[in-house]
mmCIF file of C-alpha atoms in Angstrom:
data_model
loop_
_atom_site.group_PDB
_atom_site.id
_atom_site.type_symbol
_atom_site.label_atom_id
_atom_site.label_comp_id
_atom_site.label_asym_id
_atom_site.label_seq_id
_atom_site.Cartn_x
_atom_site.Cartn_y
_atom_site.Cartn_z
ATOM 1 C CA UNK A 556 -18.699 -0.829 7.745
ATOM 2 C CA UNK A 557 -16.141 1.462 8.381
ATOM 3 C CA UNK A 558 -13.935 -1.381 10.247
ATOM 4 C CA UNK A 559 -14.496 -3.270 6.587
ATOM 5 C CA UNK A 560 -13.290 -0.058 4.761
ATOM 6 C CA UNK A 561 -9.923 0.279 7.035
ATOM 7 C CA UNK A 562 -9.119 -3.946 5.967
ATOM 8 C CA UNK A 563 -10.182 -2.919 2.424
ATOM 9 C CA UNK A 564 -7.670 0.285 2.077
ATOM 10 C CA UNK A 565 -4.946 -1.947 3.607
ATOM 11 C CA UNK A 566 -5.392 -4.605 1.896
ATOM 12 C CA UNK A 567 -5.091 -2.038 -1.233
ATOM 13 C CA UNK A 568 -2.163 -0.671 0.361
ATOM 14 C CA UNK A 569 -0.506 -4.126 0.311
ATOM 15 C CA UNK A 570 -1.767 -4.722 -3.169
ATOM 16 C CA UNK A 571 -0.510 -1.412 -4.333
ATOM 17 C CA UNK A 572 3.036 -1.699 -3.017
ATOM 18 C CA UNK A 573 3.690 -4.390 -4.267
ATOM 19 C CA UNK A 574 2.182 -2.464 -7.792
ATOM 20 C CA UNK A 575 5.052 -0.158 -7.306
ATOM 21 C CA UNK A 576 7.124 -2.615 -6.857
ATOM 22 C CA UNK A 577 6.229 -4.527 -10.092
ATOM 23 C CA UNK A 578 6.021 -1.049 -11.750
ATOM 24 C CA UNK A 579 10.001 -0.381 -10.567
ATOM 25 C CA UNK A 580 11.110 -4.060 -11.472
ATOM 26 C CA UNK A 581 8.826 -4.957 -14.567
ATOM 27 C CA UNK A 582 7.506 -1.791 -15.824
ATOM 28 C CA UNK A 583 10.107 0.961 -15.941
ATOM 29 C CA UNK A 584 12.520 -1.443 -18.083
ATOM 30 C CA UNK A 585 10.093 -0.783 -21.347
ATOM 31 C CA UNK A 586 8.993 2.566 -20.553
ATOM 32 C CA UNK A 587 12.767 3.998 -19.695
ATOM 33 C CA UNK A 588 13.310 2.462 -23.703
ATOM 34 C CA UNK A 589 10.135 4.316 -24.679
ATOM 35 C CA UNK A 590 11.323 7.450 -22.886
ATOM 36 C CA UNK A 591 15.037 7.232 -24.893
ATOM 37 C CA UNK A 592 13.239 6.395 -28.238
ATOM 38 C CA UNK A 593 10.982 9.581 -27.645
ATOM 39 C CA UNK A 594 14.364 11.931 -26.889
ATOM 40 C CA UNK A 595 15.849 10.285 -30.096
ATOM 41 C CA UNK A 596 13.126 11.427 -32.326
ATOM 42 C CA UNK A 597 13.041 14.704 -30.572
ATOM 43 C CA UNK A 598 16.480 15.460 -30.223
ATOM 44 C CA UNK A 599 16.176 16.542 -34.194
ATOM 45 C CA UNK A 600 13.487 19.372 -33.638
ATOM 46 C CA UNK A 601 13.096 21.644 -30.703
ATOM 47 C CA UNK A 602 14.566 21.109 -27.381
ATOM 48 C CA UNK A 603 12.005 20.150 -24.319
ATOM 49 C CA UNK A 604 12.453 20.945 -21.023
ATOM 50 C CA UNK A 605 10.610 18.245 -18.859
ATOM 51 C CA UNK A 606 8.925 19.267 -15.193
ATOM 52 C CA UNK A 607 10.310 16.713 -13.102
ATOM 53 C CA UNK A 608 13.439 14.206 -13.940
ATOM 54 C CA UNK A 609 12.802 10.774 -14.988
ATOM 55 C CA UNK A 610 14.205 9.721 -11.295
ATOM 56 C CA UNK A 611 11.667 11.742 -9.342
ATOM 57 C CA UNK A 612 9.074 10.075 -12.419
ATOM 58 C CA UNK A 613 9.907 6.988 -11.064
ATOM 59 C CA UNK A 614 9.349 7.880 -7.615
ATOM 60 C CA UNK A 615 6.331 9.616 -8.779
ATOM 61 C CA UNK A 616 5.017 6.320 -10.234
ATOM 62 C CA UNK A 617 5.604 4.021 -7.325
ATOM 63 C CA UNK A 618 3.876 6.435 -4.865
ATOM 64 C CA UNK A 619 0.823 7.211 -6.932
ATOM 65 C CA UNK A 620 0.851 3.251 -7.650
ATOM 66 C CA UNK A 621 0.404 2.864 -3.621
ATOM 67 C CA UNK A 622 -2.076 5.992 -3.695
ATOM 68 C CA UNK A 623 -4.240 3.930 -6.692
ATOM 69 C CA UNK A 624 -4.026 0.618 -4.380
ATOM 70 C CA UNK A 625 -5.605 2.050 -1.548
ATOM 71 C CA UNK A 626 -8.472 3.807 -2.961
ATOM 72 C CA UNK A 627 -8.680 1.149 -5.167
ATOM 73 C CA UNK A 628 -9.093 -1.352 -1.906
ATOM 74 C CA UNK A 629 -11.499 1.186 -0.355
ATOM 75 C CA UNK A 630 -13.956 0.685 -3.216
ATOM 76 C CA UNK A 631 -13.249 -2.653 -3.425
ATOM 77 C CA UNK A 632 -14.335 -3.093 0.635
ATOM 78 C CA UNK A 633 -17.813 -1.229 -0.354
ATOM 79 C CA UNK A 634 -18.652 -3.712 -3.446
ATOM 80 C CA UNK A 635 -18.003 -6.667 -1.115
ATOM 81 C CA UNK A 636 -20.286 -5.149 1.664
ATOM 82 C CA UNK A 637 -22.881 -4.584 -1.197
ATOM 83 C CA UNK A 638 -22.930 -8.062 -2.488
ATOM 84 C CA UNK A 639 -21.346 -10.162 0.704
ATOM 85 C CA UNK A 640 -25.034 -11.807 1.653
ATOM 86 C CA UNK A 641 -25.634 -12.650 -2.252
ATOM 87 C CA UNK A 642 -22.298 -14.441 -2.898
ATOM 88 C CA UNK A 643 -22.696 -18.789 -2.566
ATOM 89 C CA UNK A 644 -19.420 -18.732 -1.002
ATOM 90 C CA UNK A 645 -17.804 -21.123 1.838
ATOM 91 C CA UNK A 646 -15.843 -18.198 3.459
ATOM 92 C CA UNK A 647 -15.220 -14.509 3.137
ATOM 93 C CA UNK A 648 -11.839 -15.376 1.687
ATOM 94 C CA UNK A 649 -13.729 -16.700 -1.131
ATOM 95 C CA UNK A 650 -15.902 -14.159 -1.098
ATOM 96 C CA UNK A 651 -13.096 -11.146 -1.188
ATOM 97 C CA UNK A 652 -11.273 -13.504 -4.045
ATOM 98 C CA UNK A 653 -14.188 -13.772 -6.116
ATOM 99 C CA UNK A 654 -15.209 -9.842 -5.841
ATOM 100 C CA UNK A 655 -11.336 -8.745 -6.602
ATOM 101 C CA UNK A 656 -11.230 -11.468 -9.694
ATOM 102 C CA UNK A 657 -14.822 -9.795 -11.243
ATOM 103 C CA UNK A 658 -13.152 -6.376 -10.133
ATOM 104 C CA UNK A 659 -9.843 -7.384 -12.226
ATOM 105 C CA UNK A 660 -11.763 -8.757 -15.257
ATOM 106 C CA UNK A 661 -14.292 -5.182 -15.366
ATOM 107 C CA UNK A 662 -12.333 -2.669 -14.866
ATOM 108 C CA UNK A 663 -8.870 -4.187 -16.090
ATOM 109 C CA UNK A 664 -8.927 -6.581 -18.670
ATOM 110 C CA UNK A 665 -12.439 -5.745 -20.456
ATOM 111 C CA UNK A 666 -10.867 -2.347 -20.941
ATOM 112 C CA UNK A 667 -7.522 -3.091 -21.721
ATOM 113 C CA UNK A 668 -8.461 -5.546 -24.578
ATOM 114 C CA UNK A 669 -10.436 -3.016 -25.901
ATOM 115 C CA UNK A 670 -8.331 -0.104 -25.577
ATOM 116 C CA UNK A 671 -4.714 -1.545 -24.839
ATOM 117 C CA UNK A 672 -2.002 0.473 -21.921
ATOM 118 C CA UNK A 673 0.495 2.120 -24.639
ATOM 119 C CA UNK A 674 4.295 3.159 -22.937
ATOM 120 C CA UNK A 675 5.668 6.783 -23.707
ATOM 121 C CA UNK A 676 5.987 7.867 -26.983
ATOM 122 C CA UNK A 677 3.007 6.251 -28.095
ATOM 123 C CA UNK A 678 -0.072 9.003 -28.268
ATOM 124 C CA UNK A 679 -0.536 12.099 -30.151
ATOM 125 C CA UNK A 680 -1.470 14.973 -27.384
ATOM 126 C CA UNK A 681 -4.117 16.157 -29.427
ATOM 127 C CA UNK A 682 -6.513 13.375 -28.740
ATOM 128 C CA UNK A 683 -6.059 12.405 -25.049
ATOM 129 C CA UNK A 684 -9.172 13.680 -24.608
ATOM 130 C CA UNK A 685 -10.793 11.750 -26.983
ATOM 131 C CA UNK A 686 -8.860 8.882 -26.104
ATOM 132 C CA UNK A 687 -9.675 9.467 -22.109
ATOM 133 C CA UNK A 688 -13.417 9.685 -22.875
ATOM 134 C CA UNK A 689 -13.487 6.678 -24.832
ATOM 135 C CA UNK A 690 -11.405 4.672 -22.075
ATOM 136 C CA UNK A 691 -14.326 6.087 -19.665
ATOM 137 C CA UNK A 692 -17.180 4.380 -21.896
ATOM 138 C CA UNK A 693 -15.276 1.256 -22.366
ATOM 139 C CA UNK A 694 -15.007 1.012 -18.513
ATOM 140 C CA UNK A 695 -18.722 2.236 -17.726
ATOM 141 C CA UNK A 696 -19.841 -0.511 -20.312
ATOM 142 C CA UNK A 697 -17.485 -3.230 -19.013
ATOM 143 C CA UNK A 698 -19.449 -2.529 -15.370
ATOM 144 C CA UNK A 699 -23.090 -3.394 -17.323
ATOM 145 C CA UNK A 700 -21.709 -6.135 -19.085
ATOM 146 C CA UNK A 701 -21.152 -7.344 -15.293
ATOM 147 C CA UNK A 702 -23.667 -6.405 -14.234
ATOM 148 C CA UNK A 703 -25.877 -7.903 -16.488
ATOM 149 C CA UNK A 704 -24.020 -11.355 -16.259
ATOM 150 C CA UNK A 705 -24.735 -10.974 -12.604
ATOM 151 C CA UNK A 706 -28.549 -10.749 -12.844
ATOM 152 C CA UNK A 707 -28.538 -13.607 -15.063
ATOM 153 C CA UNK A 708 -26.874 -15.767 -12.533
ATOM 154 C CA UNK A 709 -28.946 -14.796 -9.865
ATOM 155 C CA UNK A 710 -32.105 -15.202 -11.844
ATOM 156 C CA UNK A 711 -31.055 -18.776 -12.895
ATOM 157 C CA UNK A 712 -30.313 -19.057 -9.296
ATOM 158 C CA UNK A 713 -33.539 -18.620 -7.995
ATOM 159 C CA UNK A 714 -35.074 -20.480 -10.974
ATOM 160 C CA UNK A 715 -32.715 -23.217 -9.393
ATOM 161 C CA UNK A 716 -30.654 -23.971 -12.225
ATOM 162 C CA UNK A 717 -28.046 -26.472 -12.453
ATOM 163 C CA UNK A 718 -24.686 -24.804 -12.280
ATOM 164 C CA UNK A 719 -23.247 -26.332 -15.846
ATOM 165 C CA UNK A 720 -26.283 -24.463 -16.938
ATOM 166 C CA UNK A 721 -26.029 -21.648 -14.803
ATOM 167 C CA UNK A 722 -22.650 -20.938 -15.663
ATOM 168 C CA UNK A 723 -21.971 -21.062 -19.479
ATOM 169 C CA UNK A 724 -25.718 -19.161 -19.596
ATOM 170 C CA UNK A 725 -24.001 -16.555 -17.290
ATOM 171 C CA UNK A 726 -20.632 -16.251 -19.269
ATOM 172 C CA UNK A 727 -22.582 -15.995 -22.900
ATOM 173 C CA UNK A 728 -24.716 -12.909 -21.638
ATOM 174 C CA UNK A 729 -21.229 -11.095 -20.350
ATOM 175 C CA UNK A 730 -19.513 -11.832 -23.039
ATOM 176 C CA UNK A 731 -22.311 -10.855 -26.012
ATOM 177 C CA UNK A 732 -22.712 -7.733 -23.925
ATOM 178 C CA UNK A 733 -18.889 -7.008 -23.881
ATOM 179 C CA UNK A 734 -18.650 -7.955 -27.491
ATOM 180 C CA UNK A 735 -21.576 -5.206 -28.458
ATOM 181 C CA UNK A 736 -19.216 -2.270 -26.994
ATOM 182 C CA UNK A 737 -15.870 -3.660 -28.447
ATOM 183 C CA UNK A 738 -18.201 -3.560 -31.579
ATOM 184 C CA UNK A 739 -19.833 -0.151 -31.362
ATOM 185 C CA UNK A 740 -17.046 1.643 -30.010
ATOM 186 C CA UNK A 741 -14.486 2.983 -32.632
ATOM 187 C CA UNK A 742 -10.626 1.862 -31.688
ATOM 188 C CA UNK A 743 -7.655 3.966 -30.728
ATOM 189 C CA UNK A 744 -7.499 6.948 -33.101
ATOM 190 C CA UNK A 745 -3.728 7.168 -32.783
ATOM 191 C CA UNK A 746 -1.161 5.141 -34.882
ATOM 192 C CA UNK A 747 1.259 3.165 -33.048
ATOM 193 C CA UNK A 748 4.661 4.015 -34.481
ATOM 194 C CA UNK A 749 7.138 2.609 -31.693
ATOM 195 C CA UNK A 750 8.411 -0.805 -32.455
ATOM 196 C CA UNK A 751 5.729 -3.795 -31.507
ATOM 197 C CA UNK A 752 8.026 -5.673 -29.115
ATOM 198 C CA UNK A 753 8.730 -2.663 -27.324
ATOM 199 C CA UNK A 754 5.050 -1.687 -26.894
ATOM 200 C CA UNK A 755 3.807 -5.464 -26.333
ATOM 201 C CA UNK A 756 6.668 -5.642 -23.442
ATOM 202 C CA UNK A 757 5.284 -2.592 -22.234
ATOM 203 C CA UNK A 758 1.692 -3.864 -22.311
ATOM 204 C CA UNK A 759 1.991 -7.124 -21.021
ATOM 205 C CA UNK A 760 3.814 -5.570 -18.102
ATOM 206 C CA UNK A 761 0.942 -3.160 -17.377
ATOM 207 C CA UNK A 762 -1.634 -5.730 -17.319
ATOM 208 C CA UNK A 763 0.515 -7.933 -15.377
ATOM 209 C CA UNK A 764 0.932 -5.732 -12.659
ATOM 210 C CA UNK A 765 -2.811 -5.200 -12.792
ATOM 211 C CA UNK A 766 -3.762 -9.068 -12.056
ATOM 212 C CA UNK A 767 -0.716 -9.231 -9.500
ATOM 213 C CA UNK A 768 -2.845 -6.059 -7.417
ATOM 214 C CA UNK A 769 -5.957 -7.694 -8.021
ATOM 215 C CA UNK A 770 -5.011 -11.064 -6.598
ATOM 216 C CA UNK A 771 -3.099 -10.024 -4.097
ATOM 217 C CA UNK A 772 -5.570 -7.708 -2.693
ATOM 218 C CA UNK A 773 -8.381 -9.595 -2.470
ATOM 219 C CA UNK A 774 -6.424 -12.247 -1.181
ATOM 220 C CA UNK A 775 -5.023 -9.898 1.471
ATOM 221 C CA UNK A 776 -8.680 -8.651 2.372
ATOM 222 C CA UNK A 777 -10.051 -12.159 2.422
ATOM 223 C CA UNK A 778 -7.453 -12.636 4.759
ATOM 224 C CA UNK A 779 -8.015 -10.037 7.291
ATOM 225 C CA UNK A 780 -11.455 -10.864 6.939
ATOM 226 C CA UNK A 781 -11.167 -14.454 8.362
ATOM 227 C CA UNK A 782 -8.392 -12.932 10.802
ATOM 228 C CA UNK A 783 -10.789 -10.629 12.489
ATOM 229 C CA UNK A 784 -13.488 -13.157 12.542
ATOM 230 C CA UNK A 785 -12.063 -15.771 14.125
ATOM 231 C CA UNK A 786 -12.922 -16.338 17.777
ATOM 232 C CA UNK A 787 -10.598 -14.884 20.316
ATOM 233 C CA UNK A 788 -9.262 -17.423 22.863
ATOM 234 C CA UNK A 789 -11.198 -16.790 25.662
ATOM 235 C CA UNK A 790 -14.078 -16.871 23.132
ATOM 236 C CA UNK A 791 -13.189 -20.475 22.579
ATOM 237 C CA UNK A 792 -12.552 -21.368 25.831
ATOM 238 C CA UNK A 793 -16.286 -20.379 26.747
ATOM 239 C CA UNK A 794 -17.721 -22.362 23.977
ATOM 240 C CA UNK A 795 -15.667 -25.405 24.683
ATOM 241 C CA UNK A 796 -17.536 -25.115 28.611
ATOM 242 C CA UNK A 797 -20.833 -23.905 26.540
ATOM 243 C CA UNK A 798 -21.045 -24.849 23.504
ATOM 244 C CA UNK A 799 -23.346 -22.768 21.159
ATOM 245 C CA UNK A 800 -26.837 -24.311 20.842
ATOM 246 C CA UNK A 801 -27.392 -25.309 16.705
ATOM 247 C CA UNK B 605 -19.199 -26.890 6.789
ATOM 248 C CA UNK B 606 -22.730 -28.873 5.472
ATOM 249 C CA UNK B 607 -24.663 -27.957 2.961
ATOM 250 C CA UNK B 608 -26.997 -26.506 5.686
ATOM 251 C CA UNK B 609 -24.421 -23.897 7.277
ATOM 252 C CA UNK B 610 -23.732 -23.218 3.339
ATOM 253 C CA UNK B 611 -27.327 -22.333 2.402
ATOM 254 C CA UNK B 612 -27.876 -20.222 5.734
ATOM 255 C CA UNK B 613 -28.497 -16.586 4.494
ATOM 256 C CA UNK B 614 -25.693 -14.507 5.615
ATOM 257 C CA UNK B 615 -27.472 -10.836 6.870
ATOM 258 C CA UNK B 616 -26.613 -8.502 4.516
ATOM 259 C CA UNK B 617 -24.070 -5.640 5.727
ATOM 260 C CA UNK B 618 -25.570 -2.543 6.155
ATOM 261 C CA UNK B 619 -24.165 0.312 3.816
ATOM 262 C CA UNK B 620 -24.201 3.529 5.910
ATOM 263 C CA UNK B 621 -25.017 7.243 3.637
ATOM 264 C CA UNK B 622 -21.134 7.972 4.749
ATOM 265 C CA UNK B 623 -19.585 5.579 3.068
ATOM 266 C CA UNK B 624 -20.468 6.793 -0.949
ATOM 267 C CA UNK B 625 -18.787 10.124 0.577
ATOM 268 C CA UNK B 626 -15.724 7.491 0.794
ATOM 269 C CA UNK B 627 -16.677 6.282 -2.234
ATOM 270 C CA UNK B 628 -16.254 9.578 -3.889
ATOM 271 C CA UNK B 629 -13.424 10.223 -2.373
ATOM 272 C CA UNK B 630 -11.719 7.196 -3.609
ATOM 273 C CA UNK B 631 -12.585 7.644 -6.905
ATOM 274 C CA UNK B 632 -11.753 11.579 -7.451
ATOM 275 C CA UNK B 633 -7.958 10.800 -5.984
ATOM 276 C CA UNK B 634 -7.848 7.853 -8.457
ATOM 277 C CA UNK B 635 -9.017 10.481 -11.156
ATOM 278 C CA UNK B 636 -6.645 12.866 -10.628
ATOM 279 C CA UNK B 637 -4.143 10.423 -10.378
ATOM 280 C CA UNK B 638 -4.898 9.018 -13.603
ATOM 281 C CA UNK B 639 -6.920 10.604 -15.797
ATOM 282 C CA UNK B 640 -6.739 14.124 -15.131
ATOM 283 C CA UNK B 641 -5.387 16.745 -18.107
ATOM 284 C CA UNK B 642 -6.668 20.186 -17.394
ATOM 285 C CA UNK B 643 -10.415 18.736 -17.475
ATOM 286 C CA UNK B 644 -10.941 19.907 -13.756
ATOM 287 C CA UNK B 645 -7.708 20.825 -12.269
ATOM 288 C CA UNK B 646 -6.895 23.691 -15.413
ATOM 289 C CA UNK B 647 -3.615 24.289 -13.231
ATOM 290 C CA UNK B 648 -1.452 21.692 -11.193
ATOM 291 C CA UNK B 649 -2.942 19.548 -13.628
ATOM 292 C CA UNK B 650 0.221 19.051 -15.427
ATOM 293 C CA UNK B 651 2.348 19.171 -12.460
ATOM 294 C CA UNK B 652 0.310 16.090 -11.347
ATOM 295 C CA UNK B 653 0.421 14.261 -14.521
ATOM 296 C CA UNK B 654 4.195 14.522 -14.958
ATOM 297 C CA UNK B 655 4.711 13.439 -11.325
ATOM 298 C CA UNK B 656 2.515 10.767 -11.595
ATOM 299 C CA UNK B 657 3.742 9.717 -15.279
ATOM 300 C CA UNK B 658 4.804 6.296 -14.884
ATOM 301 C CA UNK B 659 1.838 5.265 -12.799
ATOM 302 C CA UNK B 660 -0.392 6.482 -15.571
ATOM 303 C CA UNK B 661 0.769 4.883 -18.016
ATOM 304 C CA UNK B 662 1.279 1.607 -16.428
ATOM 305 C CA UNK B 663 -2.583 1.060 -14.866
ATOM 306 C CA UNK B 664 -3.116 1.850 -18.767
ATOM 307 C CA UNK B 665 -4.928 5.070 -18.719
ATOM 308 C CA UNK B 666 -4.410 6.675 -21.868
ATOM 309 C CA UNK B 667 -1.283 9.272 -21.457
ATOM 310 C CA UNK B 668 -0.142 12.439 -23.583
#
């Protein structure tokens, strides 16, 4: 387990670098232009003297972007331990791909549709803790709306199902159950007064760099997986002389 | 690989008490990193949410 946990926080380390890297490249273009439109608008009232420059912001950002990916990949390492021996998968590459992919679509996109990433300037203060605790539920329902897709699969499973049954059967339970909380929650309680292209930029930036982490760190844990699986050579060598009995 | 190899039950991997501690872990740096505003932290919270600004908004936690 804990060699599994070390592959998982570095393949979250890749994942998140490359994060900051989107962040630096993709991201900061729209949120610099949200930072300048919220100076404009407050360059008329009372002057504002900001903790840390936008530079060390920046710098700020990419690090804590690393920081998320590897604790990120840690948790990702225990939910692939957890459900390794139930996943139908030809290899662990799979395995790691499919895990990251359910992790992306749960905790990123579920949420995000619900409760879209807004740049600077967006948000009144006031709620944020509204608005966090709201983001929380969205999340925490997201993970039963999973969850419940995933004991629908493996009770059609063991029923023996056909997979074009199996399948659509699995994706209609997830997606009535996600459906329910984007019903029964309320929506954002702030008005979005920052010009749509700016804040769609912004957004399709942040969700962008999501999938790229995602991806790239199951793919880099699937990876290391088969890597340090793989038969060293003098392993090899003594099963071509004696070969494994089937 | 046949269909046999495929349907072989793989042993499941044993999840030792330790590694929720990581768990925890993981997940309390990833809340102060993101979602933290005075809730638990009354203090450096602020320092760590201006430092951490751009990351915050871009995984799409909501922000100030």
């Amino acid at each position: 387990m804990s060699r599994l946990l070390k592959l998982g926080a570095l393949a979250g380390l890749v994942g998140g670098v490359v994060l900051a890297l989107f962040l630096r490249l993709v991201g900061e273009g729209p949120i610099g232009d949200a930072v300048r439109l919220e100076a404009s608008r407050r360059a008329a009232g009372t002057a504002h003297d900001e903790m840390f420059s936008r530079a060390t912001q920046q710098v700020g950002g990419m690090i804590g972007a690393a920081v998320y990916g590897v604790c990120a990949g840690a948790v990702l390492a225990v939910v692939f331990a957890l459900l390794r021996h139930r996943l139908a998968a030809r290899d662990d590459w799979r395995r790691a791909v499919t895990v990251a992919a359910l992790a992306f679509v749960t905790v990123s996109l579920v949420p995000f549709v619900k409760y879209p990433a807004n740049p600077p300037a967006v948000g009144d203060p006031d709620t944020i803790g509204r608005r966090t605790a709201l983001y929380l539920v969205m999340i925490a329902w997201s993970v039963v709306a999973t969850w419940a897709g995933w004991r629908m699969t493996q009770w059609l499973r063991a029923r023996g199902a056909a997979d074009h049954t199996r399948l659509p059967a699995t994706v209609g339970v997830w997606a009535a159950v996600v459906a329910l909380g984007f019903i029964v929650l309320p929506g954002s309680p702030d008005a979005i007064d920052a010009p749509a292209t700016l804040v769609w930029r912004f957004r399709l930036a942040s969700i962008g760099g999501e999938a790229v982490f995602w991806g790239l760190t199951g793919c880099v844990l699937g990876w290391l997986l088969l890597r340090s699986s793989r038969p060293t050579p003098s392993q090899r060598a003594l099963e071509d002389i004696a070969p494994p009995r089937r | 690989m046949t269909t046999l190899e495929r349907e072989q039950a793989l042993a499941p991997i044993t999840v030792p008490a330790w590694t929720w501690l990581v768990v925890v872990l993981a997940l309390a740096v990833v809340w102060a990193l993101t979602l933290e505003n005075g809730m638990v932290l009354a203090k450096s919270a602020g320092t760590l949410h201006e430092f951490f600004h751009d990351a915050r908004h871009f995984v799409g936690v909501p922000c100030h």
